[in-house]
mmCIF file of C-alpha atoms and ligand atoms in Angstrom:
data_model
loop_
_atom_site.group_PDB
_atom_site.id
_atom_site.type_symbol
_atom_site.label_atom_id
_atom_site.label_comp_id
_atom_site.label_asym_id
_atom_site.label_seq_id
_atom_site.Cartn_x
_atom_site.Cartn_y
_atom_site.Cartn_z
ATOM 1 C CA MET A 1 62.589 66.300 -3.994
ATOM 2 C CA PRO A 2 61.763 69.680 -3.157
ATOM 3 C CA LYS A 3 63.509 72.605 -4.592
ATOM 4 C CA ARG A 4 64.213 76.025 -2.769
ATOM 5 C CA VAL A 5 62.305 78.511 -4.694
ATOM 6 C CA LEU A 6 64.175 82.426 -3.405
ATOM 7 C CA SER A 7 62.553 86.304 -4.088
ATOM 8 C CA GLY A 8 61.613 88.814 -2.664
ATOM 9 C CA VAL A 9 59.568 92.256 -3.294
ATOM 10 C CA LYS A 10 60.645 95.968 -2.269
ATOM 11 C CA PRO A 11 59.133 97.789 -0.520
ATOM 12 C CA SER A 12 59.571 100.813 -2.250
ATOM 13 C CA ALA A 13 56.011 102.014 -1.917
ATOM 14 C CA GLU A 14 54.014 100.795 0.881
ATOM 15 C CA MET A 15 51.956 98.668 -1.246
ATOM 16 C CA MET A 16 52.277 96.464 -3.846
ATOM 17 C CA HIS A 17 50.483 96.824 -7.414
ATOM 18 C CA LEU A 18 48.902 93.932 -9.842
ATOM 19 C CA GLY A 19 51.862 93.690 -11.358
ATOM 20 C CA ASN A 20 53.322 92.454 -8.554
ATOM 21 C CA TRP A 21 50.880 90.543 -7.770
ATOM 22 C CA PHE A 22 50.771 89.481 -11.224
ATOM 23 C CA GLY A 23 54.525 88.815 -12.250
ATOM 24 C CA ALA A 24 55.572 87.736 -8.763
ATOM 25 C CA VAL A 25 53.762 86.843 -5.531
ATOM 26 C CA ARG A 26 51.065 84.563 -7.001
ATOM 27 C CA GLN A 27 53.849 82.615 -8.452
ATOM 28 C CA PHE A 28 55.121 82.620 -4.982
ATOM 29 C CA VAL A 29 51.802 81.503 -3.478
ATOM 30 C CA GLU A 30 51.587 78.713 -6.340
ATOM 31 C CA LEU A 31 54.358 77.077 -5.693
ATOM 32 C CA GLN A 32 54.332 77.862 -2.355
ATOM 33 C CA ALA A 33 52.312 74.196 -2.285
ATOM 34 C CA THR A 34 55.419 71.491 -3.371
ATOM 35 C CA GLU A 35 58.328 73.034 -3.103
ATOM 36 C CA ASP A 36 60.714 74.883 -0.538
ATOM 37 C CA ASN A 37 59.930 78.722 -0.787
ATOM 38 C CA TYR A 38 61.717 81.372 1.130
ATOM 39 C CA ILE A 39 60.262 84.773 -0.160
ATOM 40 C CA PHE A 40 62.070 88.429 1.798
ATOM 41 C CA ILE A 41 61.308 91.841 1.958
ATOM 42 C CA ALA A 42 64.184 93.450 0.207
ATOM 43 C CA ASP A 43 64.102 96.417 2.948
ATOM 44 C CA TYR A 44 68.085 97.028 2.253
ATOM 45 C CA HIS A 45 67.694 97.062 -1.552
ATOM 46 C CA ALA A 46 64.574 99.642 -1.092
ATOM 47 C CA MET A 47 67.095 101.942 1.073
ATOM 48 C CA THR A 48 68.247 102.525 -2.677
ATOM 49 C CA THR A 49 66.177 104.683 -2.944
ATOM 50 C CA VAL A 50 64.184 105.100 0.649
ATOM 51 C CA HIS A 51 66.019 107.577 2.998
ATOM 52 C CA ASP A 52 63.413 108.062 5.603
ATOM 53 C CA ALA A 53 63.390 105.412 8.544
ATOM 54 C CA LYS A 54 59.680 105.860 9.420
ATOM 55 C CA GLN A 55 59.206 105.413 6.086
ATOM 56 C CA LEU A 56 60.809 101.926 5.404
ATOM 57 C CA ARG A 57 60.143 100.469 8.448
ATOM 58 C CA ALA A 58 56.278 100.946 8.185
ATOM 59 C CA ASN A 59 56.275 99.781 3.849
ATOM 60 C CA SER A 60 58.402 96.155 5.355
ATOM 61 C CA LEU A 61 56.033 95.494 7.895
ATOM 62 C CA GLU A 62 53.341 96.160 5.446
ATOM 63 C CA ILE A 63 55.136 94.068 2.562
ATOM 64 C CA ALA A 64 55.146 91.678 4.773
ATOM 65 C CA THR A 65 50.575 91.711 5.910
ATOM 66 C CA GLN A 66 50.474 92.001 2.054
ATOM 67 C CA TYR A 67 52.554 88.995 1.567
ATOM 68 C CA MET A 68 50.550 86.821 3.775
ATOM 69 C CA ALA A 69 47.332 88.518 3.048
ATOM 70 C CA CYS A 70 48.237 87.115 -0.830
ATOM 71 C CA GLY A 71 48.706 83.974 0.598
ATOM 72 C CA LEU A 72 52.056 83.086 1.958
ATOM 73 C CA ASP A 73 51.983 80.509 4.807
ATOM 74 C CA PRO A 74 54.497 81.214 7.480
ATOM 75 C CA ALA A 75 54.039 76.944 7.609
ATOM 76 C CA HIS A 76 54.944 76.752 4.152
ATOM 77 C CA THR A 77 57.022 80.317 3.375
ATOM 78 C CA VAL A 78 59.841 81.118 5.339
ATOM 79 C CA LEU A 79 59.504 84.917 5.625
ATOM 80 C CA TRP A 80 61.615 87.404 6.882
ATOM 81 C CA ARG A 81 63.054 90.871 6.560
ATOM 82 C CA GLN A 82 66.788 90.892 3.989
ATOM 83 C CA SER A 83 68.338 92.978 7.070
ATOM 84 C CA ASP A 84 67.469 90.364 10.182
ATOM 85 C CA VAL A 85 71.239 88.462 7.962
ATOM 86 C CA PRO A 86 73.095 90.838 8.073
ATOM 87 C CA GLU A 87 75.207 87.985 6.392
ATOM 88 C CA VAL A 88 73.915 89.210 2.902
ATOM 89 C CA CYS A 89 76.410 91.950 3.280
ATOM 90 C CA GLU A 90 79.270 90.247 3.813
ATOM 91 C CA LEU A 91 78.224 87.578 0.657
ATOM 92 C CA THR A 92 77.461 90.631 -1.273
ATOM 93 C CA TRP A 93 81.603 92.043 -0.855
ATOM 94 C CA LEU A 94 83.300 89.053 -1.659
ATOM 95 C CA LEU A 95 80.341 88.691 -4.756
ATOM 96 C CA SER A 96 81.931 92.601 -5.440
ATOM 97 C CA CYS A 97 85.798 91.391 -5.252
ATOM 98 C CA VAL A 98 85.050 89.016 -8.198
ATOM 99 C CA THR A 99 82.518 90.813 -10.137
ATOM 100 C CA GLY A 100 83.615 93.439 -13.237
ATOM 101 C CA MET A 101 82.353 96.815 -13.493
ATOM 102 C CA GLY A 102 81.744 96.294 -16.724
ATOM 103 C CA LEU A 103 79.470 94.054 -16.061
ATOM 104 C CA LEU A 104 77.446 96.255 -13.771
ATOM 105 C CA GLU A 105 77.397 99.138 -16.484
ATOM 106 C CA ARG A 106 74.655 97.324 -18.457
ATOM 107 C CA ALA A 107 72.378 96.970 -15.537
ATOM 108 C CA HIS A 108 69.109 97.985 -17.128
ATOM 109 C CA GLY A 109 68.494 100.385 -13.860
ATOM 110 C CA TYR A 110 71.891 102.115 -13.647
ATOM 111 C CA LYS A 111 72.034 102.603 -17.643
ATOM 112 C CA SER A 112 68.336 104.778 -17.389
ATOM 113 C CA ALA A 113 69.385 106.344 -14.295
ATOM 114 C CA ARG A 114 72.582 107.492 -15.991
ATOM 115 C CA GLN A 115 70.218 108.703 -19.001
ATOM 116 C CA GLU A 116 67.285 110.221 -16.781
ATOM 117 C CA GLY A 117 70.657 112.259 -15.075
ATOM 118 C CA ARG A 118 69.732 110.770 -12.077
ATOM 119 C CA ASP A 119 72.042 110.574 -9.280
ATOM 120 C CA VAL A 120 73.551 106.842 -8.542
ATOM 121 C CA SER A 121 74.636 106.013 -4.999
ATOM 122 C CA MET A 122 76.950 102.334 -4.551
ATOM 123 C CA GLY A 123 74.322 101.721 -3.614
ATOM 124 C CA LEU A 124 71.982 101.871 -6.809
ATOM 125 C CA PHE A 125 75.310 100.855 -9.081
ATOM 126 C CA CYS A 126 75.689 97.334 -7.227
ATOM 127 C CA TYR A 127 72.641 96.416 -6.658
ATOM 128 C CA PRO A 128 72.535 93.623 -8.839
ATOM 129 C CA VAL A 129 75.529 92.405 -6.406
ATOM 130 C CA LEU A 130 73.310 92.266 -3.059
ATOM 131 C CA MET A 131 70.701 90.954 -6.017
ATOM 132 C CA ALA A 132 73.257 87.995 -5.981
ATOM 133 C CA ALA A 133 74.414 87.362 -2.401
ATOM 134 C CA ASP A 134 70.557 87.459 -2.122
ATOM 135 C CA ILE A 135 69.968 84.448 -4.261
ATOM 136 C CA LEU A 136 73.479 82.520 -4.230
ATOM 137 C CA ALA A 137 72.988 82.837 -0.111
ATOM 138 C CA TYR A 138 70.092 81.195 0.282
ATOM 139 C CA GLU A 139 70.858 78.391 -1.730
ATOM 140 C CA ALA A 140 67.963 79.301 -4.541
ATOM 141 C CA ASP A 141 67.655 76.752 -8.196
ATOM 142 C CA ILE A 142 64.071 78.597 -9.373
ATOM 143 C CA VAL A 143 63.673 82.349 -8.862
ATOM 144 C CA PRO A 144 60.172 83.321 -10.111
ATOM 145 C CA VAL A 145 60.378 86.659 -10.817
ATOM 146 C CA GLY A 146 58.595 89.732 -13.397
ATOM 147 C CA GLU A 147 60.174 90.117 -16.956
ATOM 148 C CA ASP A 148 61.917 92.814 -15.843
ATOM 149 C CA GLN A 149 64.183 91.156 -13.048
ATOM 150 C CA VAL A 150 65.563 89.086 -15.283
ATOM 151 C CA GLN A 151 69.239 90.708 -15.640
ATOM 152 C CA HIS A 152 69.320 90.546 -12.330
ATOM 153 C CA VAL A 153 69.115 86.313 -12.338
ATOM 154 C CA GLU A 154 71.794 86.488 -15.158
ATOM 155 C CA MET A 155 74.299 88.279 -13.310
ATOM 156 C CA THR A 156 73.567 85.912 -10.790
ATOM 157 C CA ARG A 157 74.826 83.342 -12.591
ATOM 158 C CA ASP A 158 77.509 85.297 -13.738
ATOM 159 C CA MET A 159 78.388 86.166 -10.173
ATOM 160 C CA ALA A 160 78.088 82.644 -9.069
ATOM 161 C CA GLU A 161 80.455 81.154 -12.356
ATOM 162 C CA ARG A 162 82.904 84.021 -10.847
ATOM 163 C CA PHE A 163 83.389 82.627 -8.049
ATOM 164 C CA ASN A 164 83.017 79.401 -8.661
ATOM 165 C CA ASN A 165 85.597 79.670 -11.776
ATOM 166 C CA THR A 166 88.492 81.713 -9.008
ATOM 167 C CA TYR A 167 87.394 79.633 -5.518
ATOM 168 C CA GLY A 168 86.395 76.222 -6.584
ATOM 169 C CA ASP A 169 82.753 74.390 -6.514
ATOM 170 C CA THR A 170 81.056 76.743 -4.183
ATOM 171 C CA LEU A 171 77.554 78.486 -5.314
ATOM 172 C CA LYS A 172 74.606 76.953 -6.590
ATOM 173 C CA LEU A 173 73.596 79.379 -10.237
ATOM 174 C CA PRO A 174 70.710 79.666 -10.064
ATOM 175 C CA ALA A 175 67.747 80.249 -12.508
ATOM 176 C CA TYR A 176 64.458 81.992 -13.325
ATOM 177 C CA ARG A 177 61.297 80.997 -13.552
ATOM 178 C CA LEU A 178 58.343 84.090 -15.092
ATOM 179 C CA ALA A 179 54.215 83.956 -14.662
ATOM 180 C CA LYS A 180 52.260 81.916 -17.533
ATOM 181 C CA GLY A 181 50.955 85.815 -19.584
ATOM 182 C CA ALA A 182 52.104 88.083 -16.562
ATOM 183 C CA LEU A 183 55.502 89.183 -17.386
ATOM 184 C CA ARG A 184 54.564 93.071 -17.429
ATOM 185 C CA VAL A 185 51.415 94.068 -16.128
ATOM 186 C CA PRO A 186 51.297 97.923 -18.140
ATOM 187 C CA GLY A 187 50.122 100.393 -15.599
ATOM 188 C CA VAL A 188 47.832 102.940 -15.781
ATOM 189 C CA ASP A 189 49.984 104.969 -18.914
ATOM 190 C CA GLY A 190 50.408 101.641 -20.463
ATOM 191 C CA GLN A 191 53.998 101.995 -19.838
ATOM 192 C CA LYS A 192 55.178 98.635 -17.382
ATOM 193 C CA MET A 193 53.496 99.105 -14.154
ATOM 194 C CA SER A 194 56.415 100.394 -11.664
ATOM 195 C CA LYS A 195 56.215 102.159 -8.397
ATOM 196 C CA SER A 196 58.263 105.054 -9.801
ATOM 197 C CA TYR A 197 56.522 105.352 -12.615
ATOM 198 C CA GLY A 198 53.590 106.407 -10.716
ATOM 199 C CA ASN A 199 51.813 103.770 -12.511
ATOM 200 C CA THR A 200 50.494 100.999 -10.405
ATOM 201 C CA ILE A 201 46.988 100.046 -9.186
ATOM 202 C CA GLY A 202 47.626 98.833 -5.389
ATOM 203 C CA LEU A 203 46.284 95.805 -4.609
ATOM 204 C CA PHE A 204 44.700 96.715 -1.832
ATOM 205 C CA GLU A 205 43.258 100.766 -2.462
ATOM 206 C CA PRO A 206 40.367 101.887 -1.200
ATOM 207 C CA GLU A 207 37.192 101.059 -4.267
ATOM 208 C CA GLY A 208 36.577 104.397 -5.210
ATOM 209 C CA ALA A 209 40.294 104.814 -5.571
ATOM 210 C CA MET A 210 40.349 101.878 -7.677
ATOM 211 C CA LYS A 211 37.753 102.580 -9.137
ATOM 212 C CA LYS A 212 39.404 107.138 -10.227
ATOM 213 C CA LYS A 213 42.142 104.605 -11.655
ATOM 214 C CA ILE A 214 41.191 102.341 -14.000
ATOM 215 C CA MET A 215 38.486 104.972 -15.277
ATOM 216 C CA GLY A 216 41.096 106.905 -15.680
ATOM 217 C CA ILE A 217 43.607 104.294 -17.956
ATOM 218 C CA VAL A 218 45.023 106.135 -20.988
ATOM 219 C CA THR A 219 43.202 105.039 -23.837
ATOM 220 C CA ASP A 220 43.318 106.799 -27.610
ATOM 221 C CA SER A 221 40.207 108.958 -28.527
ATOM 222 C CA THR A 222 38.235 106.092 -30.723
ATOM 223 C CA PRO A 223 34.321 107.150 -30.635
ATOM 224 C CA MET A 224 32.095 104.610 -28.850
ATOM 225 C CA GLY A 225 31.200 102.551 -32.156
ATOM 226 C CA THR A 226 33.813 102.531 -34.012
ATOM 227 C CA PRO A 227 35.751 99.445 -34.010
ATOM 228 C CA LEU A 228 38.110 99.288 -31.335
ATOM 229 C CA ASP A 229 42.274 96.668 -31.514
ATOM 230 C CA PRO A 230 42.194 94.877 -28.628
ATOM 231 C CA ASP A 231 45.912 94.366 -29.428
ATOM 232 C CA LYS A 232 47.120 98.225 -28.729
ATOM 233 C CA CYS A 233 44.857 98.950 -25.696
ATOM 234 C CA THR A 234 46.132 98.420 -22.091
ATOM 235 C CA VAL A 235 42.088 98.262 -20.190
ATOM 236 C CA PHE A 236 42.452 94.734 -22.890
ATOM 237 C CA ALA A 237 45.642 94.253 -22.006
ATOM 238 C CA LEU A 238 45.430 94.264 -17.470
ATOM 239 C CA HIS A 239 41.544 92.126 -18.995
ATOM 240 C CA THR A 240 44.452 88.982 -20.654
ATOM 241 C CA LEU A 241 45.370 89.187 -16.983
ATOM 242 C CA PHE A 242 41.723 87.485 -16.015
ATOM 243 C CA PRO A 243 41.210 84.901 -17.915
ATOM 244 C CA GLY A 244 37.884 83.521 -18.380
ATOM 245 C CA ASP A 245 35.581 83.118 -21.318
ATOM 246 C CA ASP A 246 34.206 86.282 -21.114
ATOM 247 C CA LEU A 247 37.854 86.933 -22.723
ATOM 248 C CA GLU A 248 36.018 86.201 -26.074
ATOM 249 C CA GLU A 249 33.229 88.279 -26.386
ATOM 250 C CA LEU A 250 35.086 91.032 -25.189
ATOM 251 C CA ARG A 251 37.573 91.021 -28.181
ATOM 252 C CA ALA A 252 34.462 90.524 -30.969
ATOM 253 C CA ALA A 253 33.035 93.503 -28.916
ATOM 254 C CA TYR A 254 36.242 94.925 -29.640
ATOM 255 C CA LEU A 255 36.852 94.233 -32.862
ATOM 256 C CA SER A 256 32.978 94.667 -34.121
ATOM 257 C CA GLY A 257 32.492 98.186 -31.812
ATOM 258 C CA THR A 258 30.193 97.195 -29.899
ATOM 259 C CA ILE A 259 31.598 97.934 -26.745
ATOM 260 C CA GLY A 260 34.104 101.086 -25.671
ATOM 261 C CA TYR A 261 36.597 102.134 -23.794
ATOM 262 C CA GLY A 262 34.399 102.930 -20.751
ATOM 263 C CA GLY A 263 32.598 99.818 -20.743
ATOM 264 C CA ALA A 264 36.165 97.809 -21.271
ATOM 265 C CA LYS A 265 36.973 99.867 -18.178
ATOM 266 C CA LYS A 266 34.081 99.423 -16.027
ATOM 267 C CA ALA A 267 33.980 95.437 -16.469
ATOM 268 C CA LEU A 268 37.641 95.913 -15.501
ATOM 269 C CA LEU A 269 36.702 97.070 -11.670
ATOM 270 C CA THR A 270 35.012 94.630 -11.348
ATOM 271 C CA LYS A 271 37.144 91.628 -12.526
ATOM 272 C CA VAL A 272 39.772 93.780 -10.560
ATOM 273 C CA LEU A 273 37.244 93.785 -7.715
ATOM 274 C CA ASP A 274 35.989 90.633 -8.048
ATOM 275 C CA ALA A 275 39.810 88.899 -7.408
ATOM 276 C CA LEU A 276 41.074 90.556 -4.409
ATOM 277 C CA ALA A 277 38.305 90.522 -2.503
ATOM 278 C CA PRO A 278 39.473 86.968 -0.405
ATOM 279 C CA ILE A 279 43.312 88.911 -0.432
ATOM 280 C CA ARG A 280 41.739 92.269 0.276
ATOM 281 C CA ALA A 281 39.935 90.877 2.916
ATOM 282 C CA ARG A 282 42.851 88.728 4.755
ATOM 283 C CA TYR A 283 44.222 91.625 4.519
ATOM 284 C CA ASP A 284 41.655 93.552 7.116
ATOM 285 C CA GLU A 285 41.998 90.354 9.854
ATOM 286 C CA LEU A 286 46.186 90.993 9.268
ATOM 287 C CA LYS A 287 45.947 95.023 10.227
ATOM 288 C CA ARG A 288 44.337 94.117 13.066
ATOM 289 C CA ASP A 289 47.349 91.647 14.756
ATOM 290 C CA PRO A 290 50.488 93.339 13.602
ATOM 291 C CA SER A 291 52.622 91.708 16.600
ATOM 292 C CA TYR A 292 51.530 88.471 14.740
ATOM 293 C CA VAL A 293 53.293 89.603 11.758
ATOM 294 C CA ALA A 294 55.921 91.125 13.220
ATOM 295 C CA ASP A 295 56.452 87.292 15.180
ATOM 296 C CA VAL A 296 56.497 85.477 11.684
ATOM 297 C CA LEU A 297 59.088 87.648 11.075
ATOM 298 C CA ARG A 298 61.253 87.144 13.484
ATOM 299 C CA GLU A 299 61.316 82.828 13.317
ATOM 300 C CA GLY A 300 61.699 83.514 9.340
ATOM 301 C CA ALA A 301 65.164 85.936 10.374
ATOM 302 C CA VAL A 302 65.736 82.408 12.040
ATOM 303 C CA LYS A 303 65.574 79.902 10.106
ATOM 304 C CA ALA A 304 66.644 81.972 7.024
ATOM 305 C CA ARG A 305 69.792 83.467 9.028
ATOM 306 C CA LEU A 306 71.298 79.135 9.492
ATOM 307 C CA VAL A 307 71.037 79.177 5.704
ATOM 308 C CA ALA A 308 73.147 82.299 4.892
ATOM 309 C CA ARG A 309 75.463 81.468 7.304
ATOM 310 C CA ARG A 310 76.145 77.965 6.011
ATOM 311 C CA THR A 311 76.283 79.332 2.411
ATOM 312 C CA MET A 312 79.676 81.988 3.943
ATOM 313 C CA ASP A 313 80.842 79.687 6.342
ATOM 314 C CA ALA A 314 81.192 77.647 2.331
ATOM 315 C CA CYS A 315 82.601 81.047 0.450
ATOM 316 C CA ARG A 316 85.028 82.019 3.442
ATOM 317 C CA LEU A 317 86.479 79.451 3.904
ATOM 318 C CA ALA A 318 86.758 78.385 -0.222
ATOM 319 C CA ALA A 319 88.260 82.585 -0.317
ATOM 320 C CA GLY A 320 90.927 82.459 2.179
ATOM 321 C CA PHE A 321 89.216 83.558 5.164
ATOM 322 C CA ALA A 322 89.396 81.902 8.790
ATOM 323 C CA ASP A 323 87.716 78.682 9.273
ATOM 324 C CA PRO A 324 84.342 78.418 10.530
ATOM 325 C CA VAL A 325 83.018 79.422 13.480
ATOM 326 C CA GLY A 326 81.130 76.777 15.810
HETATM 327 P P1 TYM B 1 60.301 94.833 -7.423
HETATM 328 O O1 TYM B 1 60.064 94.770 -5.602
HETATM 329 O O2 TYM B 1 60.670 96.411 -7.903
HETATM 330 O O3 TYM B 1 59.744 93.916 -7.565
HETATM 331 C C1 TYM B 1 59.636 93.168 -7.450
HETATM 332 C C2 TYM B 1 58.921 91.401 -8.032
HETATM 333 O O4 TYM B 1 57.134 92.480 -9.134
HETATM 334 C C3 TYM B 1 57.745 91.906 -10.115
HETATM 335 N N1 TYM B 1 57.124 93.562 -11.317
HETATM 336 C C4 TYM B 1 55.664 92.944 -11.986
HETATM 337 N N2 TYM B 1 56.395 91.554 -12.194
HETATM 338 C C5 TYM B 1 55.639 92.695 -13.974
HETATM 339 N N3 TYM B 1 54.562 93.595 -14.450
HETATM 340 C C6 TYM B 1 55.271 94.560 -13.522
HETATM 341 N N4 TYM B 1 54.966 95.312 -13.838
HETATM 342 C C7 TYM B 1 55.685 94.183 -12.294
HETATM 343 N N5 TYM B 1 56.271 94.720 -11.784
HETATM 344 C C8 TYM B 1 57.293 94.223 -10.857
HETATM 345 C C9 TYM B 1 59.029 91.971 -10.798
HETATM 346 O O5 TYM B 1 59.710 91.772 -11.343
HETATM 347 C C10 TYM B 1 59.383 91.697 -8.990
HETATM 348 O O6 TYM B 1 59.635 90.168 -10.004
HETATM 349 N N6 TYM B 1 65.495 93.995 -7.559
HETATM 350 C C11 TYM B 1 64.070 93.216 -6.444
HETATM 351 C C12 TYM B 1 63.763 93.039 -5.960
HETATM 352 C C13 TYM B 1 64.984 91.358 -5.095
HETATM 353 C C14 TYM B 1 64.725 90.604 -5.230
HETATM 354 C C15 TYM B 1 66.330 89.584 -4.683
HETATM 355 C C16 TYM B 1 64.164 89.459 -5.905
HETATM 356 C C17 TYM B 1 65.486 92.365 -4.102
HETATM 357 N N7 TYM B 1 66.503 90.550 -4.113
HETATM 358 C C18 TYM B 1 66.248 88.201 -5.221
HETATM 359 C C19 TYM B 1 64.281 88.385 -6.298
HETATM 360 C C20 TYM B 1 65.132 88.015 -5.678
HETATM 361 C C21 TYM B 1 62.662 94.322 -6.576
HETATM 362 O O7 TYM B 1 63.751 94.930 -7.183
HETATM 363 O O8 TYM B 1 61.934 93.521 -7.301
#
């Protein structure tokens, strides 16, 4: 029996990056072959940072195009925009009423916003509740994500348990799934690759821009000819995302000092461009037909909404609201 897979990417930037691809999207593509795949564009979540309507709309269509370029096939994956299914907002409220502030105060996103002295909107504070509503509305068994989202899936389980303990068994408890070896892809500065740190390598960047970024990866200033420590090097960490026979050779070259950072970066650029070539070609094709992408999202929303409506009906009934419609 196929399992229900549910996940999403936030259109807070116009382009997905290597972290999204290795940490999450590659899992989505892999799982669509055997499981019941539901993948969406988390545009309500992006609203915590993007307040330009034109930008948000354009980014959402971009992410949809990029999902398909990466290999998500509408014949095997339901693809839709989060905001096309308003039931998730309704479920967010029901979950909010059984969720303690203490739980949300422990969320990493909220804690770091507070520590950095950023303004915290209610949207950012309630972000994990909306994410729980996404997962629970679609009766997900498995949620493939990168490491930074694990806490959110665990909080989702807490919220579902709380709802079920209060109102009876209604919501299905999900489990997260991590990609092997790509839990936390580093960015060009060595921190986690993230749109908000401005350290990303985008999947669809022009070759020149990609080269500039990879050649600019921060390293120490060990001179050429001196042994290098592969386990402390961001360039090497990015190489490990592409398993192959050459990895052991590269490790040996690092340790013996026969390769410098410049050489390792050039080899990385070649690997990245080779690995992404099919995806980039598909992207160029899809960009020629934006109405196809819009149609896929529309059809996906109809399918997704049926599932979310069913969950909402069950939750409304359980929590003491009117009988389900229809
Ligand atoms: P977002 O858009 O920040 O990231 C999308 C996915 O990419 C993964 N990821 C990474 N994995 C490894 N290394 C990295 N450097 C890296 N950067 C990003 C993320 O872990 C994520 O899996 N809150 C979510 C979107 C969301 C969602 C959901 C996900 C909303 N509702 C329901 C799953 C289920 C987010 O901000 O992802």
